[in-house]
CSV table of C-alpha atoms in Angstrom, one decimal:
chain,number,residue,atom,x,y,z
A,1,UNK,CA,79.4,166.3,96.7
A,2,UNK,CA,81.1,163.3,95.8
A,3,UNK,CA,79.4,159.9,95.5
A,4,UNK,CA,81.3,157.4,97.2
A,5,UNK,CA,81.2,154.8,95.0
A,6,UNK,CA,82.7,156.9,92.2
A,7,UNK,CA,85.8,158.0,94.1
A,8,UNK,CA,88.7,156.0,93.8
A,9,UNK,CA,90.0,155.9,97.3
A,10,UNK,CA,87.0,154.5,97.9
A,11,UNK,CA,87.2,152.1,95.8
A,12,UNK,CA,90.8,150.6,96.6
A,13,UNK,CA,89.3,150.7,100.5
A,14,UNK,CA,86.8,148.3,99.1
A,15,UNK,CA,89.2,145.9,97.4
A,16,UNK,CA,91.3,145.9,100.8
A,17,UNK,CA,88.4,145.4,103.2
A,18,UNK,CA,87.1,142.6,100.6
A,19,UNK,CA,90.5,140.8,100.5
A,20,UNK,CA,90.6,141.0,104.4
A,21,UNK,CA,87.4,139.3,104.7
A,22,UNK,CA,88.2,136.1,102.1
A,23,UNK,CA,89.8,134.9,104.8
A,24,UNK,CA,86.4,134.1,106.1
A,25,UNK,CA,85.5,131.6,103.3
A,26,UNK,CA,88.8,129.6,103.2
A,27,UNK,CA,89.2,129.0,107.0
A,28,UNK,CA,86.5,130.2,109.2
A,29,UNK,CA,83.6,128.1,110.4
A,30,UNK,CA,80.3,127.8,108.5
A,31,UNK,CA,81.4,130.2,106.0
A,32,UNK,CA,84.2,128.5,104.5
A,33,UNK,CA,81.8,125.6,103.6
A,34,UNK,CA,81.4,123.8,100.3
A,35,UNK,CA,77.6,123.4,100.5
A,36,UNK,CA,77.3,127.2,100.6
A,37,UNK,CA,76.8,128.5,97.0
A,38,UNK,CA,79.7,130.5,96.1
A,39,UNK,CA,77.4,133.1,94.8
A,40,UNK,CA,75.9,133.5,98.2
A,41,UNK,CA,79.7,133.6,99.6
A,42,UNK,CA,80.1,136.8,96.9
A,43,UNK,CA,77.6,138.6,98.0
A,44,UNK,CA,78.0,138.2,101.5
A,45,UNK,CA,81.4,138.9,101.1
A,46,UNK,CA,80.4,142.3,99.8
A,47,UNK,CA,77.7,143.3,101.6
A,48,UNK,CA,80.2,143.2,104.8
A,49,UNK,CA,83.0,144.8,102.5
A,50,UNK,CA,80.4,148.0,101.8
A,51,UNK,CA,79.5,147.8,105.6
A,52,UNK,CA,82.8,148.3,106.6
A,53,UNK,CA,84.8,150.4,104.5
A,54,UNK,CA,83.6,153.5,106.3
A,55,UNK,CA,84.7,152.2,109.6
A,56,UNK,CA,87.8,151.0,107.7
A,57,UNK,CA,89.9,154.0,106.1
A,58,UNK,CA,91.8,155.9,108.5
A,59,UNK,CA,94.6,157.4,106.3
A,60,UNK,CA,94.7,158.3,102.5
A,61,UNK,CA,95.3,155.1,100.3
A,62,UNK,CA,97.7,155.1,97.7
A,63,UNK,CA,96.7,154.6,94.2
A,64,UNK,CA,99.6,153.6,92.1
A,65,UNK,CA,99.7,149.9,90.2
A,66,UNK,CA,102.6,148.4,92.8
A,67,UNK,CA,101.4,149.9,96.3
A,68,UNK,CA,97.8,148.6,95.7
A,69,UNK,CA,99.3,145.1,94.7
A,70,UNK,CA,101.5,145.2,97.7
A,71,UNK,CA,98.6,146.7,100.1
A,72,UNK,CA,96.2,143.6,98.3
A,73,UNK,CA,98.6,140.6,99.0
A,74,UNK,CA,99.4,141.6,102.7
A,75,UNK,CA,95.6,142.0,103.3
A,76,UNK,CA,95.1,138.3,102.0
A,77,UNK,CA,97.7,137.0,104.0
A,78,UNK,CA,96.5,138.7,107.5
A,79,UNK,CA,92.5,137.9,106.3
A,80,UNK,CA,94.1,134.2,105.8
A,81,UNK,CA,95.9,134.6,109.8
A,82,UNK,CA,92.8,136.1,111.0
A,83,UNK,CA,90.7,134.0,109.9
A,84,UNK,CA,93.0,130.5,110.8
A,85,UNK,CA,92.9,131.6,114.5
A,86,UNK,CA,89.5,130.4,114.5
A,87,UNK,CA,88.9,128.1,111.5
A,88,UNK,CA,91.4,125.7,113.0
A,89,UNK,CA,88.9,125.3,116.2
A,90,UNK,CA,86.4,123.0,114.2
A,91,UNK,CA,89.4,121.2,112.7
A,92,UNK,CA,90.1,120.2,116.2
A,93,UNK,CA,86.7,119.4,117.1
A,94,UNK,CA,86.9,116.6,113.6
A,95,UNK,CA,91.2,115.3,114.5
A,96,UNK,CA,89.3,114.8,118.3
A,97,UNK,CA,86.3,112.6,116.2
A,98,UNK,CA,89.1,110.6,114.2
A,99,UNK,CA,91.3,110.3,116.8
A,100,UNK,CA,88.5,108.9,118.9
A,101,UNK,CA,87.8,106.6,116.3
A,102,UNK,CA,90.5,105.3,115.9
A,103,UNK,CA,90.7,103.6,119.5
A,104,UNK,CA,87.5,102.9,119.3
A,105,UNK,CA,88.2,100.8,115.8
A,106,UNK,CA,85.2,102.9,114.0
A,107,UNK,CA,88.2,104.6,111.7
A,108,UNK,CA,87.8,101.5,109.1
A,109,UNK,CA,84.2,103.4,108.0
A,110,UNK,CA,84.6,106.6,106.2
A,111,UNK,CA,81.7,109.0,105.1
A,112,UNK,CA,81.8,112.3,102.9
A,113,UNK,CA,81.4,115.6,105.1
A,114,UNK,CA,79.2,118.2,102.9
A,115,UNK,CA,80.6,121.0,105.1
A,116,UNK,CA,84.5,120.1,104.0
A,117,UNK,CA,83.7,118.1,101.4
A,118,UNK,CA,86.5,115.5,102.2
A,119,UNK,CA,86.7,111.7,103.1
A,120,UNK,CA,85.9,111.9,107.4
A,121,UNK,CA,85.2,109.1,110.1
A,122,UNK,CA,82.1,108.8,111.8
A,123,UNK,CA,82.6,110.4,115.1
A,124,UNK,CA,84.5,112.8,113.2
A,125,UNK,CA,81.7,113.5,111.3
A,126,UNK,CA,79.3,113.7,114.6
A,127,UNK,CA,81.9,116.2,116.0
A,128,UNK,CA,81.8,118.4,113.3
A,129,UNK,CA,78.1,118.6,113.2
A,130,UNK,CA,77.9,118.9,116.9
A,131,UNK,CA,80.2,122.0,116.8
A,132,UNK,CA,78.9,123.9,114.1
A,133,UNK,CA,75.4,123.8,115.8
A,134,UNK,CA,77.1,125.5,119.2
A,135,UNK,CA,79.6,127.5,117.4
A,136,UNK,CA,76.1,128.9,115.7
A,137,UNK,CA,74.1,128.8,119.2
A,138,UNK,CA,76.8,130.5,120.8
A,139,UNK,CA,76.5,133.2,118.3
A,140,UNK,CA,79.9,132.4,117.0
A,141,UNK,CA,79.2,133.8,113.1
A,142,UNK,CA,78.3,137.1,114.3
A,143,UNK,CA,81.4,137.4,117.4
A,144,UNK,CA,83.5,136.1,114.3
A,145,UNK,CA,82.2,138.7,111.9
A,146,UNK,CA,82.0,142.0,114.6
A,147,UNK,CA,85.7,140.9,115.8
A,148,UNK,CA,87.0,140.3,112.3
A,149,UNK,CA,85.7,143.8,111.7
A,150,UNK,CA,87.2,145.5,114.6
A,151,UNK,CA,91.0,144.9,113.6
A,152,UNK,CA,90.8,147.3,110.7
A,153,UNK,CA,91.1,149.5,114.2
A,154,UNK,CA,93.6,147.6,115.6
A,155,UNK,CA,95.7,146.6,112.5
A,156,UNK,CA,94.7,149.5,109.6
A,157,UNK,CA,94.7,149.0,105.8
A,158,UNK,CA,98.1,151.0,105.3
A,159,UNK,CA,99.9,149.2,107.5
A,160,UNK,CA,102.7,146.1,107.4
A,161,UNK,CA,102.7,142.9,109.4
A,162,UNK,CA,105.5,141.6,110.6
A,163,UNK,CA,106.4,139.0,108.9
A,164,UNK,CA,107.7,137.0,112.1
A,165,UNK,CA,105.0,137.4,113.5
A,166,UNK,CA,102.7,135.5,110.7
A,167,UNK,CA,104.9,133.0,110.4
A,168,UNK,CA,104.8,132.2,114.7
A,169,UNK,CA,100.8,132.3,114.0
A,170,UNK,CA,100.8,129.3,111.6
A,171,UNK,CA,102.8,127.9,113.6
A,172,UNK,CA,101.0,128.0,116.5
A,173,UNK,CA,97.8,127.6,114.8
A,174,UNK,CA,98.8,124.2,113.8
A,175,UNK,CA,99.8,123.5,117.7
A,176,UNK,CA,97.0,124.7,119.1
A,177,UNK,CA,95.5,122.6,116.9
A,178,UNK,CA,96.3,119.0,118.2
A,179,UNK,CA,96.8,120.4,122.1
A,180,UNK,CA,92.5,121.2,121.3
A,181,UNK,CA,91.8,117.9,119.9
A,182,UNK,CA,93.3,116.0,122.6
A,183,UNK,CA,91.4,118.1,125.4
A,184,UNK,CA,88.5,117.6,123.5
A,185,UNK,CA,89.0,113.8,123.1
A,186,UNK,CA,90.9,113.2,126.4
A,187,UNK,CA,87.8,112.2,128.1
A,188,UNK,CA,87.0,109.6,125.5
A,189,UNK,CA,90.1,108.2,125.3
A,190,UNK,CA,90.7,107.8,129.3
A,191,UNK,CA,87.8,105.8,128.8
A,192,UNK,CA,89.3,103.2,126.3
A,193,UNK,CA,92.4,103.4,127.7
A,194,UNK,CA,90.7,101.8,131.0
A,195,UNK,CA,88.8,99.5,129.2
A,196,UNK,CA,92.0,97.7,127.3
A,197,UNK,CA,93.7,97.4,130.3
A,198,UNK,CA,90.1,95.5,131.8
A,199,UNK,CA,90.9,93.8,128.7
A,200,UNK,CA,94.3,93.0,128.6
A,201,UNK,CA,93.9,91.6,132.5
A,202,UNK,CA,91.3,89.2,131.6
A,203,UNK,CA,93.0,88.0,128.5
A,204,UNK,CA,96.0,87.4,130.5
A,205,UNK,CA,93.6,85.5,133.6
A,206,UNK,CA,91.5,83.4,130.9
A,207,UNK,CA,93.8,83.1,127.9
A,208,UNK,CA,91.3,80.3,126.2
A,209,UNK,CA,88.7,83.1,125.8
A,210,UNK,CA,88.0,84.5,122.3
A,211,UNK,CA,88.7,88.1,123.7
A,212,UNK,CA,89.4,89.5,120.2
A,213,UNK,CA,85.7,89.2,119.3
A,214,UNK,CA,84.5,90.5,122.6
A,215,UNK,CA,86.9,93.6,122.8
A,216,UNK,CA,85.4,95.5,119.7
A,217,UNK,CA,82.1,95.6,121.2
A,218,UNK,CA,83.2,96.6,124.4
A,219,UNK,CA,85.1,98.9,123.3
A,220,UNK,CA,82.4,100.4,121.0
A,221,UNK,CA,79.8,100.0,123.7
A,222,UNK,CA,81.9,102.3,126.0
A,223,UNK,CA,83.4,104.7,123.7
A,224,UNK,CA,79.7,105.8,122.3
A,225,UNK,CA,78.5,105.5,126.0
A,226,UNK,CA,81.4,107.9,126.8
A,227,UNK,CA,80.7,110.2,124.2
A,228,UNK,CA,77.3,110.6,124.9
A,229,UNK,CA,78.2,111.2,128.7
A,230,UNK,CA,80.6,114.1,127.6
A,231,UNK,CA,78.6,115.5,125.1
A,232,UNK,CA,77.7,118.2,128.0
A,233,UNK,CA,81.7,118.7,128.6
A,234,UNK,CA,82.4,118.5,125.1
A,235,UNK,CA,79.6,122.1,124.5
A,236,UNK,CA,81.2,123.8,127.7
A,237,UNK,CA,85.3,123.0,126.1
A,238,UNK,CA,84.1,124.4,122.7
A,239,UNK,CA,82.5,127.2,123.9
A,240,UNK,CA,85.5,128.0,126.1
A,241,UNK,CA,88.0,127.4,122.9
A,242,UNK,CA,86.0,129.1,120.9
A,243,UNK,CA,86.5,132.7,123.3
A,244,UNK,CA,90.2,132.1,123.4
A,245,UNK,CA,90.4,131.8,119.6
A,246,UNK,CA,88.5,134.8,119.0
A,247,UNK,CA,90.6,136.8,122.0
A,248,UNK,CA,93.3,135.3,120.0
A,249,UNK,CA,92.1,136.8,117.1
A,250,UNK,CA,92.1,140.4,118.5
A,251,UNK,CA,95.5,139.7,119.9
A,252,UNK,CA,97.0,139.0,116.5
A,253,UNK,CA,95.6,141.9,115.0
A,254,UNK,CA,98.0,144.2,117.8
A,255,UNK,CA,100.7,141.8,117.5
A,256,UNK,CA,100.9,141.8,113.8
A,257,UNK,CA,102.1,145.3,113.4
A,258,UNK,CA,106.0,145.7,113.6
A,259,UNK,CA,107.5,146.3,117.0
């Protein structure tokens, strides 16, 4: 009886199951975070390799220098697509922070984020926090992990995107993208939007008043007022977003293979 780990076909599943999965750690939520070790991102990434190359193989792999380059690089690229249809969620959730900073005026104060580690605002910052906490409480890691593994059914190791395909899924990711943020935000903003028109009718009634000082305040009085009032809408829209990426994510993995 052959040991596994010695045979070569099982090897080159490995290094294809592996290369699907680094998708996770560029794009995907919670695990494509700076603070996590990158040690601890190696060995997770191949304990769920091991765990799924059974599950994985479906045909004989070739084992030839150019096919196994070939078979690598399209596995990167479809882990990268994979992994994008639901990474770009908590990039909404942080544009949907800035953008509501920025009407509110808070954009002028910038803070590091240890999760991205780049320059973000502060709501921007909340945001992000807020939605990795639900994207964990819904059990979003482990629906990201068990639907990530299921496409080596949908989509095997042996076969070939279509490369119009990947190309409408950046795309769309991108779109999908802002068209989140703004649903996200939209309650916010309504908000702020209301309260410079009170604004700009009472500057236009009493034009001696100082109404430049008083409008920040106001307008940072009700903006965080708002946001704590939709905090419970702002849960229920991520949650939802979050089951259409990840239906989106099983839906790539059909569409990807050539018509």
């Amino acid at each position: 009886m052959t040991f596994p780990a010695l045979d070569p076909g099982y090897a080159v599943a490995f290094a294809l199951v592996l290369a699907r999965f680094s998708g996770l750690f560029l794009f995907a939520p919670i695990f494509s975070s700076r603070s996590l070790p990158v040690r601890v991102k190696i060995m997770i990434l191949a304990v769920l390799s091991l765990a799924t190359v059974p599950s994985a193989v479906r045909a004989d792999l070739p084992l030839d220098g150019v096919a196994l380059a070939l078979l690598a690089g399209k596995e990167l690229l479809v882990g990268f697509a994979l992994a994008l249809a639901v990474g770009a969620l908590l990039t909404a959730v942080q544009v949907a922070g800035a953008l509501i900073d920025t009407s509110v005026g808070f954009s002028l104060a910038t803070l590091l984020d240890p999760l991205s580690n780049i320059q973000t605002t502060v709501l921007g910052q909340l945001y992000v926090i807020l939605g990795s906490l639900v994207f964990l409480l819904l059990d979003g890691h482990h629906l990201l992990l068990a639907g990530l593994a299921s496409t080596f059914e949908l989509f095997p190791l042996t076969a070939y995107p279509d490369p119009s395909t990947l190309a409408e899924n950046a795309v769309d990711a991108v779109a999908g993208l802002f068209s989140a943020a703004v649903q996200i935000a939209a309650p916010v903003l309504v908000s702020l939007f209301v309260t410079d028109l009170a604004v700009g009718l009472v500057s236009r009634a009493v034009p001696q008043a100082n109404l430049f000082a008083v409008g920040f305040p106001v307008k940072a009085i009700v903006g965080l007022a708002a946001v704590g009032a939709t905090l419970p809408l702002f849960v229920t829209s991520l949650g939802d977003q979050l089951a259409l990426a990840l239906d989106g994510m099983s839906d790539l993995a059909v569409n990807l293979l050539p018509r």
